[in-house]
Amino acid sequence: MKIVHPDKWLPCDGISLEEAADTAVRCSDRHVLVVAGPGAGKTELLAQKAAFLFQTNQCREPQKILAISFKTDAAQNLKERVEKRCGTDIKGRFVSMTYDAFAKNILDHFLYALPDELRPATDYLVNDPDIIDAAFHCAGFKNPNGFTQSRLKTEYDDILSRISLPLTGDGLGHKVWPLLLKGFNGNKATLTFKMIMMLAMYIIETNPYIKQALQMTYSFVFLDEFQDTTAIQYAFVKECFWNSGTKVTSVGDNKQRIMVWAGAVKTIFNDFYRELNPKCIRLIMNHRSAPRLVALQKAMYESLKEKATEVCASGNWAEDDGNIALFIADNEQLEAAAVSKDILLKISNGVEPHDICILCKQKPQDYASAIIEELEKHGVRARIETGYQDLIKEPIVDLFIKFMICADSRKHPNEWTFIEELLVELWGISGIQGSDTFDEMQRKLSAVVNIIKNNIQQKFDTEQWHRTLNSIIDFLGIGNIKAKFPAYKQGAYFMDLINQFENLFFEEYVAAHGVWNLAIENFRGDHSVPIMTIHKSKGLEYNAVYFVGLEDSAFWNFRNQPDEDRCAFFVALSRAKTSVTFTFCKKRTGMRFPTQRHNAINEFFDLLQRPGIAEVKYIQSF
């Protein structure tokens, strides 16, 4: 990697940064707080900043950059962008992971820095609900309030995270912790993610040499989606890096804070500013949405208690680009017909189905079933992504898909190279062993791929598919996979993923009538309209977005959490590039209260019905 003077550095890949973003990228001697709205290019900013720090030697070898995200796929996406821009020279020096993964990494690496009474068994499980429930009952918990299992899980998590370390009290949490740390009554040791973070924080608090080593390793830290940071996550990262030479860059947007229910700190931006006195930078460019959609987003600022700023659309749009609509339907059949007709029109105009998204505040199956059926009549598939979205992001599933693509055809050099490089790592093949070992690995890979190719050409049933998938796993080596991806060591997690993938992929294979490449494409969602909740859409973007169910029953808790629900509405409308449509349905069958209203959330309707904002269409039966 060629080192350049900071004044001579240019953004990678010919990307042009707005002035504020360029300032944030080049600031290396102070903490930085970047307030960036939807479509501002937060991920690209962090990738460019990493490139700047490496390529100008502001992050000197062997020091590293640590990037912390909330989602595994977001962390992987950022890592891939940085490696693409900087090449293999920085391999291993840009560490991108989630808060949970970072905490677990510290706990596992420095396990023996804990005193014996706080040291979990080395083969501990993570978040096993049955063992956690058994531990509480073993400690005398009787569920006096009659909580459901879902509510109990939250209650257990709260009780376990309210204690302080070391364990000195005698409350319920103090009785359960030792059981979960060491195992009990034949049950393995089991930790929740919050327990893992608490233990990792305790290691840092009580071991100054480990803390110093951590700070010397990471000269820069990036915190993405900063608005969703919880109290324990903030305390953890503070313990690790505050009052040190490590420079922290936080990027987020208060208007997209939709995780308050999960403990997100409402004052997080003010806290960061008060404690670190960072350079504050606000990005004003929205690179995603058309001008009319940006205008709608700006109109939301007052209700979100945000200062009006000169957020503007990219210069790639015409001034009047963008479509906003509100469909008011008498019933869900009419709603489905109107939405489907609009989707079909967009597809006929060249929009790919996977670039159209249907969003729901909650329970997509309750709000989108009629639309799924209506689209199916016209040969368009719409799929609720609940079972697929997280699964597709799993490293082992990504590996399976790449393996099966190569088995179908050798005309995929990127996938083939990916598998070869991963095999070298999984099998521990080093340059010292010479080319013969590598050639042997390639021969074995070709042999197993040919066997799979023969299997898929002959078509198969569930048993044959089960054997085919197991042959891939055996070839890679379960031990090798778990060594590469430590999360798969935890209990039944790995086998649960395998079973989910096996079942879902076979369903796609049957639906594709045994056409292998089509089954792969369908599994990835290449040809279907995705349907998901607003929370699952965070960080994604689509040409067109349909928000189905702008109704009080969907925002049932609005009066108790108006700010969070306003943020959810904002996130929904800001996923769209060119078109966003909201629907209100007067009657929904199957609901506890079929008649729908919008009294509680009437401010959303008032906003959409302002002059010049949305086209209102009444979908009525005659």
GROMACS .gro file of N, CA and C in nm, residues 312-364:
model
  159
  312CYS      N    1  -3.063   1.827   0.160
  312CYS     CA    2  -3.099   1.839   0.018
  312CYS      C    3  -3.077   1.708  -0.055
  313ALA      N    4  -3.150   1.694  -0.164
  313ALA     CA    5  -3.134   1.575  -0.248
  313ALA      C    6  -3.010   1.590  -0.335
  314SER      N    7  -2.962   1.478  -0.383
  314SER     CA    8  -2.847   1.478  -0.473
  314SER      C    9  -2.882   1.549  -0.603
  315GLY      N   10  -2.781   1.600  -0.671
  315GLY     CA   11  -2.802   1.669  -0.797
  315GLY      C   12  -2.836   1.578  -0.913
  316ASN      N   13  -2.846   1.448  -0.886
  316ASN     CA   14  -2.879   1.353  -0.994
  316ASN      C   15  -3.028   1.349  -1.026
  317TRP      N   16  -3.109   1.421  -0.948
  317TRP     CA   17  -3.254   1.419  -0.966
  317TRP      C   18  -3.304   1.548  -1.030
  318ALA      N   19  -3.418   1.541  -1.097
  318ALA     CA   20  -3.491   1.660  -1.138
  318ALA      C   21  -3.569   1.710  -1.017
  319GLU      N   22  -3.602   1.838  -1.015
  319GLU     CA   23  -3.661   1.900  -0.897
  319GLU      C   24  -3.791   1.835  -0.853
  320ASP      N   25  -3.873   1.787  -0.946
  320ASP     CA   26  -4.004   1.730  -0.912
  320ASP      C   27  -4.004   1.578  -0.906
  321ASP      N   28  -3.888   1.516  -0.907
  321ASP     CA   29  -3.881   1.370  -0.903
  321ASP      C   30  -3.931   1.317  -0.769
  322GLY      N   31  -3.993   1.199  -0.774
  322GLY     CA   32  -4.041   1.133  -0.653
  322GLY      C   33  -4.193   1.132  -0.647
  323ASN      N   34  -4.248   1.019  -0.601
  323ASN     CA   35  -4.393   1.004  -0.591
  323ASN      C   36  -4.431   0.960  -0.450
  324ILE      N   37  -4.532   1.026  -0.395
  324ILE     CA   38  -4.583   0.992  -0.262
  324ILE      C   39  -4.734   0.974  -0.274
  325ALA      N   40  -4.784   0.864  -0.220
  325ALA     CA   41  -4.928   0.837  -0.231
  325ALA      C   42  -4.982   0.784  -0.099
  326LEU      N   43  -5.109   0.808  -0.075
  326LEU     CA   44  -5.182   0.752   0.038
  326LEU      C   45  -5.306   0.683  -0.018
  327PHE      N   46  -5.313   0.550  -0.003
  327PHE     CA   47  -5.430   0.473  -0.045
  327PHE      C   48  -5.522   0.455   0.076
  328ILE      N   49  -5.648   0.495   0.062
  328ILE     CA   50  -5.747   0.472   0.168
  328ILE      C   51  -5.851   0.375   0.112
  329ALA      N   52  -5.847   0.250   0.160
  329ALA     CA   53  -5.928   0.143   0.103
  329ALA      C   54  -6.040   0.101   0.197
  330ASP      N   55  -6.152   0.060   0.137
  330ASP     CA   56  -6.266   0.015   0.218
  330ASP      C   57  -6.237  -0.118   0.287
  331ASN      N   58  -6.160  -0.206   0.222
  331ASN     CA   59  -6.130  -0.337   0.281
  331ASN      C   60  -5.996  -0.387   0.228
  332GLU      N   61  -5.948  -0.497   0.284
  332GLU     CA   62  -5.815  -0.544   0.249
  332GLU      C   63  -5.807  -0.602   0.109
  333GLN      N   64  -5.919  -0.651   0.053
  333GLN     CA   65  -5.917  -0.700  -0.085
  333GLN      C   66  -5.895  -0.585  -0.183
  334LEU      N   67  -5.965  -0.473  -0.159
  334LEU     CA   68  -5.946  -0.355  -0.244
  334LEU      C   69  -5.805  -0.298  -0.225
  335GLU      N   70  -5.758  -0.297  -0.102
  335GLU     CA   71  -5.621  -0.253  -0.075
  335GLU      C   72  -5.521  -0.339  -0.152
  336ALA      N   73  -5.539  -0.472  -0.144
  336ALA     CA   74  -5.448  -0.564  -0.213
  336ALA      C   75  -5.450  -0.543  -0.363
  337ALA      N   76  -5.569  -0.522  -0.419
  337ALA     CA   77  -5.581  -0.500  -0.564
  337ALA      C   78  -5.509  -0.372  -0.606
  338ALA      N   79  -5.526  -0.265  -0.526
  338ALA     CA   80  -5.463  -0.136  -0.560
  338ALA      C   81  -5.311  -0.142  -0.549
  339VAL      N   82  -5.263  -0.201  -0.440
  339VAL     CA   83  -5.118  -0.212  -0.421
  339VAL      C   84  -5.057  -0.302  -0.529
  340SER      N   85  -5.122  -0.415  -0.557
  340SER     CA   86  -5.070  -0.508  -0.658
  340SER      C   87  -5.067  -0.444  -0.796
  341LYS      N   88  -5.172  -0.370  -0.829
  341LYS     CA   89  -5.176  -0.302  -0.958
  341LYS      C   90  -5.061  -0.204  -0.971
  342ASP      N   91  -5.034  -0.131  -0.865
  342ASP     CA   92  -4.925  -0.034  -0.866
  342ASP      C   93  -4.789  -0.103  -0.877
  343ILE      N   94  -4.772  -0.214  -0.806
  343ILE     CA   95  -4.647  -0.291  -0.813
  343ILE      C   96  -4.627  -0.347  -0.953
  344LEU      N   97  -4.732  -0.402  -1.010
  344LEU     CA   98  -4.723  -0.459  -1.146
  344LEU      C   99  -4.686  -0.352  -1.248
  345LEU      N  100  -4.738  -0.232  -1.229
  345LEU     CA  101  -4.705  -0.122  -1.319
  345LEU      C  102  -4.556  -0.089  -1.309
  346LYS      N  103  -4.504  -0.087  -1.188
  346LYS     CA  104  -4.361  -0.057  -1.171
  346LYS      C  105  -4.274  -0.167  -1.233
  347ILE      N  106  -4.314  -0.292  -1.215
  347ILE     CA  107  -4.238  -0.403  -1.273
  347ILE      C  108  -4.241  -0.394  -1.425
  348SER      N  109  -4.357  -0.358  -1.481
  348SER     CA  110  -4.367  -0.345  -1.627
  348SER      C  111  -4.282  -0.230  -1.679
  349ASN      N  112  -4.251  -0.134  -1.591
  349ASN     CA  113  -4.165  -0.022  -1.629
  349ASN      C  114  -4.017  -0.047  -1.601
  350GLY      N  115  -3.986  -0.171  -1.563
  350GLY     CA  116  -3.846  -0.209  -1.550
  350GLY      C  117  -3.791  -0.220  -1.409
  351VAL      N  118  -3.874  -0.195  -1.307
  351VAL     CA  119  -3.826  -0.209  -1.170
  351VAL      C  120  -3.825  -0.357  -1.132
  352GLU      N  121  -3.715  -0.405  -1.081
  352GLU     CA  122  -3.705  -0.546  -1.040
  352GLU      C  123  -3.789  -0.570  -0.914
  353PRO      N  124  -3.854  -0.687  -0.903
  353PRO     CA  125  -3.934  -0.715  -0.783
  353PRO      C  126  -3.857  -0.698  -0.653
  354HIS      N  127  -3.729  -0.738  -0.651
  354HIS     CA  128  -3.653  -0.729  -0.527
  354HIS      C  129  -3.615  -0.585  -0.491
  355ASP      N  130  -3.643  -0.490  -0.582
  355ASP     CA  131  -3.618  -0.349  -0.554
  355ASP      C  132  -3.747  -0.277  -0.514
  356ILE      N  133  -3.849  -0.357  -0.482
  356ILE     CA  134  -3.976  -0.306  -0.429
  356ILE      C  135  -3.996  -0.372  -0.293
  357CYS      N  136  -4.036  -0.296  -0.193
  357CYS     CA  137  -4.049  -0.353  -0.059
  357CYS      C  138  -4.184  -0.317   0.002
  358ILE      N  139  -4.244  -0.414   0.069
  358ILE     CA  140  -4.366  -0.391   0.146
  358ILE      C  141  -4.328  -0.393   0.294
  359LEU      N  142  -4.358  -0.283   0.363
  359LEU     CA  143  -4.325  -0.270   0.504
  359LEU      C  144  -4.450  -0.272   0.589
  360CYS      N  145  -4.437  -0.328   0.709
  360CYS     CA  146  -4.546  -0.329   0.807
  360CYS      C  147  -4.486  -0.290   0.942
  361LYS      N  148  -4.565  -0.225   1.024
  361LYS     CA  149  -4.516  -0.191   1.158
  361LYS      C  150  -4.492  -0.317   1.239
  362GLN      N  151  -4.580  -0.417   1.222
  362GLN     CA  152  -4.568  -0.543   1.296
  362GLN      C  153  -4.644  -0.652   1.221
  363LYS      N  154  -4.618  -0.776   1.251
  363LYS     CA  155  -4.691  -0.892   1.201
  363LYS      C  156  -4.724  -0.883   1.051
  364PRO      N  157  -4.625  -0.893   0.965
  364PRO     CA  158  -4.651  -0.883   0.820
  364PRO      C  159  -4.757  -0.981   0.770
   0.00000   0.00000   0.00000
